[in-house]
Short mmCIF file of C-alpha atoms and ligand atoms in Angstrom, two decimals:
data_model
loop_
_atom_site.label_atom_id
_atom_site.label_comp_id
_atom_site.label_asym_id
_atom_site.label_seq_id
_atom_site.Cartn_x
_atom_site.Cartn_y
_atom_site.Cartn_z
CA MET A 10 113.60 66.26 64.34
CA LEU A 11 110.36 67.92 63.18
CA VAL A 12 108.58 65.86 60.52
CA MET A 13 105.84 67.49 58.48
CA ASP A 14 103.56 65.85 55.96
CA LEU A 15 103.57 68.09 52.89
CA SER A 16 102.27 65.40 50.57
CA ARG A 17 98.85 67.04 50.31
CA ILE A 18 100.26 70.29 48.93
CA SER A 19 98.89 70.43 45.42
CA LEU A 20 101.38 69.87 42.64
CA SER A 21 99.63 72.39 40.45
CA ALA A 22 101.15 75.77 41.15
CA VAL A 23 98.13 77.77 40.06
CA THR A 24 94.54 76.68 40.45
CA GLY A 25 92.21 79.58 39.60
CA ALA A 26 89.90 79.77 36.60
CA GLY A 27 92.08 82.40 34.92
CA VAL A 28 91.06 85.25 32.65
CA GLY A 29 91.41 83.65 29.23
CA ASP A 30 93.78 84.65 26.49
CA LEU A 31 95.24 88.09 27.09
CA PRO A 32 96.30 90.05 23.99
CA GLU A 33 98.98 92.02 25.87
CA PHE A 34 101.30 89.04 25.86
CA ASN A 35 101.25 88.98 22.05
CA VAL A 36 101.16 92.71 21.43
CA PRO A 37 102.58 94.48 24.50
CA PRO A 38 101.26 98.03 24.80
CA ALA A 39 103.70 100.93 25.15
CA ASP A 40 102.42 102.01 28.58
CA PRO A 41 102.69 99.39 31.34
CA ILE A 42 101.20 101.73 33.95
CA ALA A 43 97.88 101.81 32.11
CA LEU A 44 98.07 98.04 31.67
CA ALA A 45 98.79 97.52 35.37
CA ALA A 46 95.84 99.76 36.25
CA GLN A 47 93.68 97.61 33.98
CA TRP A 48 94.88 94.42 35.70
CA ILE A 49 94.25 95.83 39.18
CA SER A 50 90.79 97.12 38.18
CA ARG A 51 89.85 93.74 36.70
CA ALA A 52 90.93 91.93 39.87
CA ILE A 53 88.74 94.25 41.96
CA GLU A 54 85.77 94.07 39.57
CA GLN A 55 85.93 90.29 39.39
CA GLY A 56 85.74 90.07 43.16
CA VAL A 57 89.17 88.59 43.76
CA ARG A 58 89.59 88.10 47.50
CA GLU A 59 91.75 90.87 48.95
CA ALA A 60 92.68 92.07 45.47
CA GLY A 61 94.28 95.20 46.90
CA ASP A 62 96.69 93.46 49.25
CA PHE A 63 100.28 93.14 48.17
CA SER A 64 103.50 91.97 49.70
CA LEU A 65 106.03 94.73 50.14
CA ALA A 66 109.68 93.73 50.29
CA THR A 67 112.28 96.10 51.67
CA ALA A 68 115.87 95.73 52.82
CA ASP A 69 117.81 97.42 55.58
CA ALA A 70 121.15 99.18 55.23
CA SER A 71 123.01 95.87 55.53
CA GLY A 72 120.91 94.27 52.79
CA MET A 73 118.83 92.12 55.15
CA PRO A 74 115.43 91.76 53.46
CA SER A 75 112.00 91.78 55.08
CA ASN A 76 108.52 91.40 53.74
CA ARG A 77 104.94 92.09 54.82
CA TYR A 78 101.50 92.62 53.33
CA VAL A 79 100.06 96.10 52.97
CA LEU A 80 96.94 97.52 51.36
CA LEU A 81 96.93 99.45 48.10
CA LYS A 82 95.51 102.93 48.65
CA GLY A 83 95.94 104.26 45.12
CA PHE A 84 97.62 103.63 41.81
CA ASP A 85 98.40 105.98 38.94
CA ASP A 86 101.44 107.17 37.02
CA ARG A 87 102.97 108.42 40.28
CA GLY A 88 103.06 104.82 41.49
CA LEU A 89 101.61 102.59 44.20
CA LEU A 90 100.30 104.38 47.26
CA PHE A 91 100.31 102.67 50.64
CA VAL A 92 100.45 103.74 54.28
CA GLY A 93 102.54 102.74 57.27
CA GLN A 94 104.58 104.08 60.12
CA THR A 95 108.07 105.48 59.71
CA VAL A 96 109.11 103.80 62.98
CA SER A 97 108.22 100.31 61.69
CA ARG A 98 110.72 97.96 60.12
CA LYS A 99 109.51 98.88 56.63
CA GLY A 100 109.75 102.55 57.61
CA THR A 101 113.32 102.32 58.91
CA ASP A 102 114.30 100.13 55.95
CA LEU A 103 112.89 102.68 53.53
CA ALA A 104 114.67 105.53 55.30
CA ALA A 105 118.00 103.70 54.94
CA ASN A 106 117.35 102.14 51.54
CA PRO A 107 114.47 103.86 49.74
CA ARG A 108 113.64 101.08 47.29
CA ALA A 109 111.09 98.28 47.46
CA ALA A 110 109.42 95.50 45.53
CA ALA A 111 105.68 94.84 45.55
CA SER A 112 103.84 91.67 44.52
CA PHE A 113 100.17 90.96 44.02
CA TYR A 114 98.92 87.40 43.57
CA TRP A 115 95.35 86.93 42.42
CA GLN A 116 94.75 83.24 42.71
CA GLU A 117 91.29 83.33 41.10
CA LEU A 118 92.70 84.97 37.97
CA ARG A 119 95.98 83.04 37.90
CA GLN A 120 97.84 86.32 37.79
CA GLN A 121 100.78 87.92 39.49
CA LEU A 122 101.78 91.54 39.14
CA HIS A 123 105.18 92.69 40.35
CA PHE A 124 106.67 96.15 40.76
CA ALA A 125 110.04 97.44 41.89
CA GLY A 126 111.41 100.93 42.26
CA PRO A 127 112.20 103.83 44.53
CA VAL A 128 109.87 104.72 47.40
CA ALA A 129 109.30 108.10 49.02
CA PRO A 130 106.91 109.37 51.69
CA VAL A 131 104.08 111.46 50.26
CA ASP A 132 103.69 115.04 51.37
CA PRO A 133 102.08 115.69 54.78
CA VAL A 134 98.89 117.16 53.31
CA GLU A 135 98.24 113.95 51.37
CA SER A 136 99.07 111.85 54.44
CA ASP A 137 96.61 113.93 56.48
CA ALA A 138 93.89 113.22 53.92
CA LEU A 139 94.69 109.49 53.96
CA PHE A 140 94.57 109.48 57.75
CA ASP A 141 91.35 111.47 58.01
CA GLU A 142 89.45 109.11 55.72
CA ARG A 143 90.06 106.18 58.10
CA PRO A 144 87.37 105.05 60.54
CA LEU A 145 87.60 106.48 64.07
CA ALA A 146 88.79 103.24 65.67
CA SER A 147 91.52 102.84 63.09
CA ARG A 148 92.73 106.43 63.63
CA ALA A 149 92.72 105.87 67.38
CA GLY A 150 94.66 102.63 66.92
CA ALA A 151 97.25 104.36 64.78
CA ALA A 152 97.58 107.21 67.27
CA ALA A 153 98.09 104.79 70.17
CA SER A 154 100.41 102.34 68.44
CA HIS A 155 104.06 102.87 67.64
CA GLN A 156 104.27 100.21 64.96
CA ASP A 157 107.01 97.70 65.80
CA GLY A 158 107.71 99.06 69.26
CA GLU A 159 107.88 96.26 71.82
CA LEU A 160 104.48 95.50 73.34
CA THR A 161 104.88 95.01 77.05
CA ASP A 162 101.20 95.10 78.05
CA GLU A 163 98.36 94.69 75.55
CA ASN A 164 95.83 96.02 78.07
CA VAL A 165 97.69 99.32 78.28
CA LEU A 166 97.55 99.70 74.52
CA ASN A 167 93.83 98.82 74.36
CA ALA A 168 93.06 101.24 77.21
CA GLU A 169 94.91 104.01 75.37
CA VAL A 170 92.86 103.38 72.21
CA GLN A 171 89.65 103.52 74.27
CA ARG A 172 90.79 106.69 76.02
CA ILE A 173 91.45 108.42 72.67
CA VAL A 174 88.04 107.36 71.30
CA ALA A 175 86.21 108.36 74.50
CA ALA A 176 87.89 111.78 74.56
CA GLY A 177 85.85 112.62 71.47
CA ARG A 178 88.41 115.11 70.21
CA PRO A 179 89.72 115.28 66.63
CA ILE A 180 92.56 112.79 66.28
CA GLU A 181 95.64 114.29 64.69
CA ARG A 182 97.75 112.18 62.40
CA PRO A 183 100.89 111.15 64.26
CA VAL A 184 103.93 112.38 62.33
CA ARG A 185 105.20 108.79 62.23
CA TRP A 186 102.11 107.71 60.23
CA THR A 187 102.57 108.43 56.54
CA GLY A 188 101.66 107.56 53.01
CA TYR A 189 104.40 106.23 50.76
CA ARG A 190 104.62 105.89 46.99
CA LEU A 191 106.54 103.25 45.13
CA LEU A 192 107.38 104.60 41.67
CA PRO A 193 107.80 101.55 39.43
CA GLU A 194 110.96 101.18 37.36
CA ARG A 195 110.27 97.53 36.68
CA ILE A 196 106.88 95.87 36.20
CA GLU A 197 106.19 92.23 35.48
CA PHE A 198 102.87 90.83 34.27
CA TRP A 199 102.48 87.12 34.91
CA GLN A 200 99.74 84.78 33.85
CA GLY A 201 99.65 81.19 35.02
CA GLY A 202 99.61 78.66 32.20
CA ASP A 203 99.21 74.92 31.94
CA ASN A 204 102.17 72.63 32.58
CA ARG A 205 103.98 75.54 34.15
CA LEU A 206 104.23 77.31 30.81
CA HIS A 207 103.38 80.58 32.45
CA ARG A 208 103.39 83.77 30.42
CA ARG A 209 105.58 86.61 31.56
CA LEU A 210 105.97 90.14 30.28
CA GLU A 211 108.56 92.43 31.83
CA TYR A 212 108.89 96.18 31.40
CA VAL A 213 111.94 98.13 32.52
CA LYS A 214 112.11 101.91 32.52
CA LEU A 215 115.24 103.34 30.96
CA GLY A 216 115.31 107.11 31.17
CA GLU A 217 111.81 108.21 30.26
CA SER A 218 110.86 105.22 28.14
CA TRP A 219 109.67 101.72 28.90
CA HIS A 220 111.23 98.68 27.26
CA TRP A 221 109.55 95.29 27.31
CA ARG A 222 110.60 91.72 26.79
CA ARG A 223 108.96 88.35 27.26
CA LEU A 224 110.54 86.07 29.87
CA GLN A 225 110.67 82.29 29.97
CA PRO A 226 108.54 80.79 32.71
C1 LIG B 21 96.13 91.99 54.30
C2 LIG B 21 96.97 92.90 55.17
C3 LIG B 21 97.02 94.26 54.89
C4 LIG B 21 97.82 95.08 55.70
N1 LIG B 21 97.88 96.41 55.39
C5 LIG B 21 98.75 97.19 56.04
C6 LIG B 21 98.97 98.54 55.63
O1 LIG B 21 98.35 99.04 54.67
N2 LIG B 21 99.88 99.27 56.32
C7 LIG B 21 100.58 98.76 57.38
O2 LIG B 21 101.40 99.47 57.95
N3 LIG B 21 100.42 97.48 57.78
C8 LIG B 21 99.52 96.69 57.14
N4 LIG B 21 99.35 95.38 57.53
C9 LIG B 21 100.19 94.87 58.63
C10 LIG B 21 101.56 94.54 58.05
O3 LIG B 21 101.52 93.29 57.36
C11 LIG B 21 102.68 94.51 59.09
O4 LIG B 21 102.34 93.66 60.16
C12 LIG B 21 102.99 95.89 59.66
O5 LIG B 21 102.96 96.88 58.64
C13 LIG B 21 104.37 95.90 60.32
O6 LIG B 21 105.31 95.48 59.35
P1 LIG B 21 106.88 95.79 59.46
O7 LIG B 21 107.27 95.48 60.87
O8 LIG B 21 107.51 94.85 58.49
O9 LIG B 21 107.08 97.22 59.10
C14 LIG B 21 98.54 94.55 56.78
C15 LIG B 21 98.45 93.18 57.05
C16 LIG B 21 97.67 92.37 56.25
C17 LIG B 21 97.60 90.90 56.54
#
């Protein structure tokens, strides 16, 4: 039997310095999208490590969940923008079940930010622009890799990337590489508190309007 020593895992769930008292928990604003944008901007401005990385949870047609980290490429009232390949697990999940949940955790600020809602690929022109802004090596990598296909020989993949770079020709976006947008229908703002008395504020979109409630920790 495998025996692990987990005794040195800290008992305190959240350890960062925090951001002080936030008025939104006492007087929730009407628009959670603007508030979420404010939270994301603060995390970036305050130099939170990898502030733009979030876990993206999807589920396949049978309901089997999966999760991975992706990078935030944009956020506005159209939702969270990220990129990936349609042939990947997240891509096939989203084709079968076009809904996802996204979670940021900013340890330094003691904050979590959660989103859930429908996801759709962005239009090809926008995906082209997202692809073209990537560095050459990253575009070559995306062109060579079929995300989630079985890798039988790493050298073959690396040689293909080098061949594409050396060819010096414009690299077209593979059709399987796309931007996606998650349009939030649920947003939760979470601030770590002492003695696990965390503060939580949930918004749910009903029709065109947002409704909020505070949640127990
Ligand atoms: C911090 C971080 C950011 C990542 N960003 C992306 C991303 O923006 N898009 C992407 O497809 N994969 C990204 N990856 C790789 C994914 O975590 C994952 O390995 C890949 O998307 C395949 O996932 P899937 O098989 O669940 O679809 C990132 C990984 C890390 C650790």
